[in-house]
């Protein structure tokens, strides 16, 4: 299960703040608590060796720039995860010799992840519910884009769908998602 | 709804959402990042979208990172390079001692004053050698020291130590470098209780000199919106060669 989520936001914010003051012990604990999740995130986009490098880069950046973390603006895990995603995506974009990725089947997409008794976070269900309100192709494309960092062009190619349609589906999907989450 | 793959004209995209989703190409991503750096409202939009998508990551299983990664990081944190002397959670450098700084603050003020006089008397005669360490005493309006700063251009860093400083009304202290005849540049949010090592961005290093001023203002949580100081200056001071 997702152990990393058991660390609460205040603890993470405290560890990041201590890291900003140069506290190596706090930095180590931060790494122990969060690195496996970040590695999991990177492994959805990159080969193992590259994912490893990205995780290392992320923590080098955390050590140097922990003072830029603002607990009023983001939760610690969000800040770390998005930094990892962004670096992984940048790495993906730099890789022109990318391995061919699997075809996206828009019709028979897997059912949304079954409700997990351990996942009590309300917002997990809320986002899932909102994604479920989207038509299947939009949902599949949005999930694939998020987890794999695929561009519009790549999504169009992999799903054998015209680029304009993919853009429409995703953009309309994002609008609906936003409206649903703000309800 | 229409799910047949006919090529429809797509609606206008929400750039913050598209960035976070990960569908943009590299040039578009750089544009978004540049925009976020200068537009606080847009940066807030990005953060909101990150938080919206965050629950999806609950689906991702953690995977243990090979031990060698931590070994690299530990080497960075724990030692080797002299530059890490101020890191590591233990005050290992003389500049980490608050008592030393408090004693020094008075001297530094005198030294800064002496330098200021020298600058007037000997114009152009006291330009620091490139990379030379510099100090600044950031004084309150009544002349008492609020912070002292040790600037080490060779390390690209500045150590800011509070001597007597406080915040009020939930505001946060933000440090600014004000190069001669230029607008203030933020060096980030600082701390009124602990000594803090601040990285000086490469592009700003050349602007740190004896004609610059350091100042601390009180800003809303998260820092000055739009990168411009909005709050009162609580302490400021000129820069002198150590």
Coordinates of C-alpha atoms in Angstrom, one line a residue:
Chain A
X1 CA 0.0 0.0 0.0
X2 CA 1.0 3.6 -0.2
X3 CA 3.0 3.9 2.9
X4 CA 4.3 7.3 1.9
X5 CA 0.9 8.7 2.5
X6 CA 1.0 7.9 6.2
X7 CA 3.4 10.7 6.8
X8 CA 1.2 13.7 7.5
X9 CA 1.6 17.1 5.8
X10 CA 2.7 18.9 8.9
X11 CA 5.5 16.4 9.6
X12 CA 6.7 16.7 5.9
X13 CA 6.5 20.5 6.0
X14 CA 8.5 20.4 9.2
X15 CA 11.2 18.1 7.6
X16 CA 11.4 20.4 4.6
X17 CA 11.7 23.5 6.7
X18 CA 14.5 21.8 8.8
X19 CA 16.2 20.8 5.5
X20 CA 16.1 24.4 4.4
X21 CA 18.1 25.2 7.6
X22 CA 20.7 22.6 6.6
X23 CA 19.6 19.8 9.0
X24 CA 21.0 16.7 7.4
X25 CA 19.0 14.4 9.7
X26 CA 15.8 15.9 8.7
X27 CA 16.8 15.6 5.1
X28 CA 17.6 11.9 5.5
X29 CA 14.2 11.3 7.1
X30 CA 12.5 13.2 4.4
X31 CA 14.3 11.0 1.9
X32 CA 13.3 7.8 3.7
X33 CA 9.7 8.9 4.0
X34 CA 9.1 10.0 0.4
X35 CA 11.7 8.7 -2.1
X36 CA 9.9 5.3 -2.8
X37 CA 6.8 7.1 -3.8
X38 CA 8.8 9.5 -6.1
X39 CA 10.6 6.6 -7.6
X40 CA 7.3 4.9 -8.3
X41 CA 6.1 8.1 -10.0
X42 CA 9.2 8.3 -12.2
X43 CA 9.1 4.6 -13.1
X44 CA 5.8 5.2 -14.8
X45 CA 7.5 7.4 -17.3
X46 CA 11.2 6.4 -17.5
X47 CA 13.4 3.4 -17.6
X48 CA 14.9 2.3 -14.2
X49 CA 18.3 3.9 -14.6
X50 CA 16.8 7.2 -15.7
X51 CA 14.2 7.2 -13.0
X52 CA 16.9 6.6 -10.4
X53 CA 18.8 9.7 -11.7
X54 CA 15.7 11.8 -11.6
X55 CA 15.0 10.9 -8.0
X56 CA 18.6 11.7 -7.1
X57 CA 18.3 15.1 -8.9
X58 CA 15.1 15.9 -7.2
X59 CA 16.7 15.4 -3.7
X60 CA 19.7 17.4 -4.7
X61 CA 17.3 20.2 -5.7
X62 CA 15.4 19.7 -2.4
X63 CA 18.6 20.1 -0.4
X64 CA 19.4 23.3 -2.2
X65 CA 16.0 24.8 -2.6
X66 CA 14.0 23.6 0.4
X67 CA 13.7 27.2 1.4
X68 CA 11.5 27.8 -1.6
X69 CA 8.9 25.4 -0.3
X70 CA 5.8 27.3 0.9
X71 CA 3.5 25.3 3.1
X72 CA 0.7 27.8 2.6
X73 CA 0.8 27.1 -1.1
X74 CA 1.4 23.4 -1.4
X75 CA 1.5 20.3 0.6
X76 CA 4.9 18.7 1.0
X77 CA 4.1 15.6 -0.8
X78 CA 2.6 17.6 -3.7
X79 CA 5.6 19.8 -3.9
X80 CA 8.0 16.8 -4.0
X81 CA 5.8 14.6 -6.3
X82 CA 5.3 17.4 -8.8
X83 CA 9.0 18.2 -8.8
X84 CA 9.7 14.6 -9.6
X85 CA 7.0 14.5 -12.3
X86 CA 8.2 17.7 -13.9
X87 CA 11.8 16.4 -14.1
X88 CA 10.7 13.1 -15.4
X89 CA 8.6 14.7 -18.1
X90 CA 11.5 17.0 -19.1
X91 CA 13.7 13.9 -19.3
X92 CA 11.1 12.2 -21.5
X93 CA 10.9 15.2 -23.8
X94 CA 14.7 15.2 -24.1
X95 CA 14.7 11.6 -25.1
X96 CA 14.2 11.5 -28.8
X97 CA 15.1 7.8 -29.1
X98 CA 12.3 6.9 -26.9
X99 CA 11.1 3.3 -26.7
X100 CA 7.8 2.7 -28.5
X101 CA 5.0 2.9 -26.1
X102 CA 1.9 0.7 -26.0
X103 CA -1.2 1.4 -28.0
X104 CA -3.9 3.2 -26.1
X105 CA -7.3 1.3 -26.5
X106 CA -10.0 3.9 -26.0
X107 CA -12.9 1.5 -26.0
X108 CA -12.1 -1.2 -23.6
X109 CA -10.4 0.7 -20.9
X110 CA -9.8 -0.9 -17.5
X111 CA -12.4 -0.2 -14.9
X112 CA -11.5 2.6 -12.5
X113 CA -9.4 1.3 -9.6
X114 CA -11.6 -0.6 -7.1
X115 CA -12.2 1.3 -3.9
X116 CA -9.4 0.5 -1.5
X117 CA -10.4 0.2 2.1
X118 CA -7.1 1.7 3.1
X119 CA -7.5 4.7 0.9
X120 CA -9.6 6.8 3.1
X121 CA -8.6 10.1 1.7
X122 CA -11.8 11.7 0.6
X123 CA -10.2 13.6 -2.2
X124 CA -9.0 10.4 -3.9
X125 CA -12.7 9.3 -4.2
X126 CA -13.7 12.8 -5.3
X127 CA -11.2 12.9 -8.1
X128 CA -12.1 9.4 -9.1
X129 CA -15.8 10.2 -9.1
X130 CA -15.2 13.3 -11.2
X131 CA -13.1 11.3 -13.7
X132 CA -15.8 8.7 -13.8
X133 CA -18.2 11.4 -15.0
X134 CA -16.1 11.9 -18.1
X135 CA -16.8 9.8 -21.1
X136 CA -14.4 6.8 -21.3
X137 CA -12.1 8.0 -24.0
X138 CA -11.5 11.3 -22.3
X139 CA -10.9 9.6 -19.0
X140 CA -8.4 7.2 -20.5
X141 CA -6.5 9.9 -22.3
X142 CA -6.3 12.1 -19.2
X143 CA -5.1 9.2 -17.0
X144 CA -2.5 8.1 -19.6
X145 CA -1.3 11.7 -20.0
X146 CA -0.9 12.2 -16.3
X147 CA 0.8 8.9 -15.5
X148 CA 3.0 8.7 -18.6
X149 CA 3.6 12.3 -19.4
X150 CA 2.5 11.8 -23.0
X151 CA 2.1 14.8 -25.3
X152 CA -1.0 15.5 -27.3
X153 CA 0.8 14.2 -30.4
X154 CA 1.9 11.0 -28.8
X155 CA -1.6 10.4 -27.4
X156 CA -3.1 11.0 -30.9
X157 CA -0.6 8.6 -32.4
X158 CA -1.0 5.9 -29.8
X159 CA -4.8 6.0 -29.8
X160 CA -5.0 6.3 -33.6
X161 CA -7.2 9.4 -33.1
X162 CA -6.8 12.7 -35.0
X163 CA -4.8 15.3 -33.0
X164 CA -7.6 17.9 -33.0
X165 CA -9.9 15.3 -31.5
X166 CA -7.5 14.4 -28.8
X167 CA -7.0 18.0 -27.9
X168 CA -10.7 18.6 -27.8
X169 CA -11.4 15.6 -25.6
X170 CA -8.6 16.5 -23.1
X171 CA -9.4 20.2 -23.0
X172 CA -13.1 19.6 -22.6
X173 CA -12.3 16.9 -20.1
X174 CA -10.2 19.2 -18.0
X175 CA -12.9 21.8 -18.0
X176 CA -15.5 19.3 -16.8
X177 CA -13.1 18.0 -14.3
X178 CA -12.5 21.4 -12.9
X179 CA -16.2 22.2 -12.7
X180 CA -16.9 18.8 -11.0
X181 CA -14.1 19.3 -8.4
X182 CA -15.3 22.8 -7.6
X183 CA -18.9 21.7 -7.1
Chain B
X1 CA -21.6 12.7 -26.8
X2 CA -19.5 12.6 -29.8
X3 CA -16.8 10.1 -29.5
X4 CA -16.2 9.4 -33.2
X5 CA -12.7 10.4 -34.2
X6 CA -13.6 13.2 -36.6
X7 CA -11.1 16.1 -36.4
X8 CA -12.9 18.8 -34.4
X9 CA -11.5 22.2 -33.8
X10 CA -10.3 22.0 -30.1
X11 CA -11.4 24.5 -27.6
X12 CA -9.0 26.9 -26.0
X13 CA -6.8 25.1 -23.5
X14 CA -6.1 26.0 -19.9
X15 CA -2.3 26.2 -19.9
X16 CA -1.9 25.5 -16.2
X17 CA -4.0 22.4 -16.4
X18 CA -2.2 21.2 -19.5
X19 CA 1.2 21.8 -17.9
X20 CA 0.3 19.8 -14.9
X21 CA -1.3 17.0 -16.9
X22 CA 1.9 16.7 -18.8
X23 CA 0.7 17.0 -22.4
X24 CA 2.8 20.0 -23.5
X25 CA 6.0 19.8 -25.4
X26 CA 9.3 21.2 -24.1
X27 CA 9.1 24.7 -25.5
X28 CA 5.6 25.2 -24.2
X29 CA 6.7 23.9 -20.8
X30 CA 9.5 26.4 -20.6
X31 CA 7.0 29.2 -21.5
X32 CA 4.7 28.1 -18.7
X33 CA 7.5 28.0 -16.2
X34 CA 8.7 31.5 -17.2
X35 CA 5.2 32.8 -16.8
X36 CA 4.8 31.2 -13.4
X37 CA 8.0 32.9 -12.3
X38 CA 6.8 36.3 -13.1
X39 CA 3.0 35.9 -12.5
X40 CA 2.0 35.0 -9.0
X41 CA -1.6 34.5 -9.9
X42 CA -0.7 32.0 -12.6
X43 CA 1.7 30.3 -10.3
X44 CA -1.2 29.9 -7.9
X45 CA -3.3 28.4 -10.7
X46 CA -0.6 25.8 -11.3
X47 CA -0.4 24.9 -7.6
X48 CA -4.2 24.4 -7.6
X49 CA -4.1 22.1 -10.5
X50 CA -1.2 20.1 -8.9
X51 CA -3.3 19.7 -5.8
X52 CA -6.3 18.6 -8.0
X53 CA -4.4 15.9 -9.7
X54 CA -2.4 14.8 -6.7
X55 CA -5.0 12.1 -5.6
X56 CA -4.2 10.2 -8.7
X57 CA -0.8 9.4 -7.4
X58 CA -2.4 7.3 -4.7
X59 CA -2.7 4.7 -7.4
X60 CA 1.1 4.5 -7.7
X61 CA 2.9 1.9 -5.7
X62 CA 6.1 3.1 -3.9
X63 CA 9.2 1.3 -5.1
X64 CA 12.3 1.2 -2.9
X65 CA 15.2 3.3 -4.4
X66 CA 18.5 1.5 -4.7
X67 CA 20.8 2.3 -1.8
X68 CA 23.4 3.9 -4.0
X69 CA 21.2 6.9 -4.5
X70 CA 21.2 7.8 -0.9
X71 CA 24.9 7.2 -0.8
X72 CA 25.4 9.9 -3.4
X73 CA 23.1 12.2 -1.5
X74 CA 24.8 11.6 1.8
X75 CA 28.1 12.5 0.3
X76 CA 26.6 15.8 -0.9
X77 CA 25.1 16.5 2.5
X78 CA 27.6 15.2 4.9
X79 CA 31.0 16.3 3.7
X80 CA 33.7 16.0 1.2
X81 CA 33.4 19.5 -0.3
X82 CA 34.4 22.3 2.0
X83 CA 31.2 24.0 0.8
X84 CA 29.2 21.7 2.9
X85 CA 30.7 22.9 6.2
X86 CA 27.7 25.0 7.1
X87 CA 25.4 22.0 6.4
X88 CA 24.8 18.9 8.3
X89 CA 22.8 20.2 11.3
X90 CA 25.8 20.9 13.5
X91 CA 27.2 24.3 13.7
X92 CA 30.6 23.7 12.5
X93 CA 31.7 27.1 11.2
X94 CA 32.5 30.1 13.3
X95 CA 29.8 32.0 11.5
X96 CA 27.2 29.7 12.8
X97 CA 27.6 30.8 16.3
X98 CA 25.1 33.4 17.3
X99 CA 27.2 34.7 20.1
X100 CA 30.0 35.4 17.7
X101 CA 27.7 37.1 15.4
X102 CA 26.1 39.2 18.1
X103 CA 29.6 40.4 19.2
X104 CA 30.5 40.9 15.6
X105 CA 27.5 42.9 14.7
X106 CA 28.7 45.9 16.5
X107 CA 32.1 45.7 14.9
X108 CA 30.6 45.1 11.5
X109 CA 28.6 48.2 11.8
X110 CA 31.7 50.1 12.6
X111 CA 33.5 48.4 9.8
X112 CA 30.7 49.2 7.4
X113 CA 30.8 52.8 8.5
X114 CA 34.6 52.9 8.0
X115 CA 34.2 51.4 4.6
X116 CA 31.5 53.9 3.7
X117 CA 33.8 56.7 4.7
X118 CA 36.6 55.1 2.8
X119 CA 34.4 54.9 -0.3
X120 CA 33.6 58.6 -0.1
X121 CA 37.2 59.5 0.5
X122 CA 38.7 57.1 -2.0
X123 CA 36.2 56.7 -4.7
X124 CA 36.7 53.5 -6.7
X125 CA 39.6 52.5 -4.4
X126 CA 37.8 49.7 -2.5
X127 CA 36.2 47.5 -5.1
X128 CA 36.3 44.0 -3.7
X129 CA 38.5 41.4 -5.3
X130 CA 36.3 39.0 -7.3
X131 CA 35.0 36.4 -5.0
X132 CA 36.1 38.2 -1.8
X133 CA 33.8 37.6 1.2
X134 CA 31.6 40.5 2.3
X135 CA 29.5 41.4 5.2
X136 CA 26.4 43.4 5.9
X137 CA 24.7 44.5 9.1
X138 CA 21.0 45.0 8.4
X139 CA 20.0 47.6 11.0
X140 CA 16.6 48.6 12.3
X141 CA 15.5 52.3 12.0
X142 CA 17.0 53.0 15.4
X143 CA 20.4 51.8 14.2
X144 CA 20.4 48.5 16.2
X145 CA 21.4 45.4 14.3
X146 CA 18.6 43.1 13.1
X147 CA 20.5 40.7 11.0
X148 CA 24.0 40.1 9.9
X149 CA 25.0 38.6 6.6
X150 CA 28.1 36.9 5.5
X151 CA 28.3 36.9 1.7
X152 CA 30.6 34.4 0.0
X153 CA 30.5 34.9 -3.7
X154 CA 33.0 32.2 -4.3
X155 CA 30.4 29.7 -2.8
X156 CA 27.5 31.5 -4.3
X157 CA 25.9 31.8 -0.9
X158 CA 25.0 34.2 1.8
X159 CA 24.6 33.3 5.5
X160 CA 22.0 35.4 7.2
X161 CA 21.9 35.4 11.0
X162 CA 19.2 37.1 12.9
X163 CA 20.5 39.2 15.8
X164 CA 17.3 40.8 17.0
X165 CA 14.4 40.3 14.6
X166 CA 10.7 39.5 14.8
X167 CA 7.7 39.2 12.5
X168 CA 4.2 40.4 13.2
X169 CA 0.7 39.8 11.9
X170 CA 1.5 36.5 10.2
X171 CA 3.9 38.1 7.9
X172 CA 7.1 36.5 6.8
X173 CA 10.5 38.1 6.5
X174 CA 11.9 38.3 2.9
X175 CA 15.4 39.2 2.0
X176 CA 16.2 41.6 -0.9
X177 CA 19.3 42.5 -2.8
X178 CA 19.1 46.0 -4.1
X179 CA 21.8 46.6 -6.6
X180 CA 22.8 50.2 -7.2
X181 CA 20.1 52.1 -9.0
X182 CA 18.1 49.0 -9.6
X183 CA 14.9 47.4 -8.4
X184 CA 15.1 45.0 -5.4
X185 CA 15.7 41.3 -6.2
X186 CA 14.3 38.7 -3.9
X187 CA 16.7 36.3 -2.2
X188 CA 13.8 34.4 -0.7
X189 CA 12.1 34.1 2.6
X190 CA 14.3 34.1 5.6
X191 CA 14.1 33.2 9.3
X192 CA 14.1 35.4 12.3
X193 CA 15.2 32.7 14.7
X194 CA 17.8 30.7 12.9
X195 CA 20.9 31.3 10.8
X196 CA 20.1 30.5 7.2
X197 CA 22.2 29.8 4.2
X198 CA 20.8 31.5 1.1
X199 CA 21.9 30.5 -2.4
X200 CA 22.6 33.5 -4.5
X201 CA 21.5 32.8 -8.1
X202 CA 24.3 32.9 -10.6
X203 CA 22.8 35.8 -12.4
X204 CA 22.8 37.9 -9.3
X205 CA 26.3 37.2 -8.1
X206 CA 27.8 40.1 -10.2
X207 CA 25.4 42.5 -8.5
X208 CA 26.5 41.8 -5.0
X209 CA 29.1 44.4 -4.3
X210 CA 29.9 47.3 -1.9
X211 CA 27.4 49.5 -3.8
X212 CA 24.5 47.2 -3.1
X213 CA 22.1 47.2 -0.2
X214 CA 20.5 44.2 1.6
X215 CA 17.1 44.7 3.1
X216 CA 14.5 42.6 4.9
X217 CA 10.8 43.4 4.5
X218 CA 7.7 41.8 6.0
X219 CA 5.6 40.1 3.4
X220 CA 2.4 38.0 3.2
X221 CA 2.9 34.3 3.8
X222 CA 4.5 32.8 0.7
X223 CA 6.5 35.9 0.0
X224 CA 6.0 39.1 -1.9
X225 CA 3.5 38.7 -4.6
X226 CA 4.9 39.3 -8.1
X227 CA 8.5 39.4 -6.8
X228 CA 8.2 43.0 -5.6
X229 CA 8.4 44.1 -2.0
X230 CA 5.1 45.3 -0.6
X231 CA 5.7 45.4 3.2
X232 CA 7.7 47.7 5.4
X233 CA 11.5 47.5 5.5
X234 CA 12.4 46.1 8.9
X235 CA 16.2 46.2 8.5
X236 CA 18.6 47.2 5.9
X237 CA 22.3 47.7 5.4
X238 CA 25.1 48.3 3.0
X239 CA 27.7 45.7 2.0
X240 CA 31.3 45.9 3.1
X241 CA 34.4 43.8 2.3
X242 CA 35.3 41.5 5.2

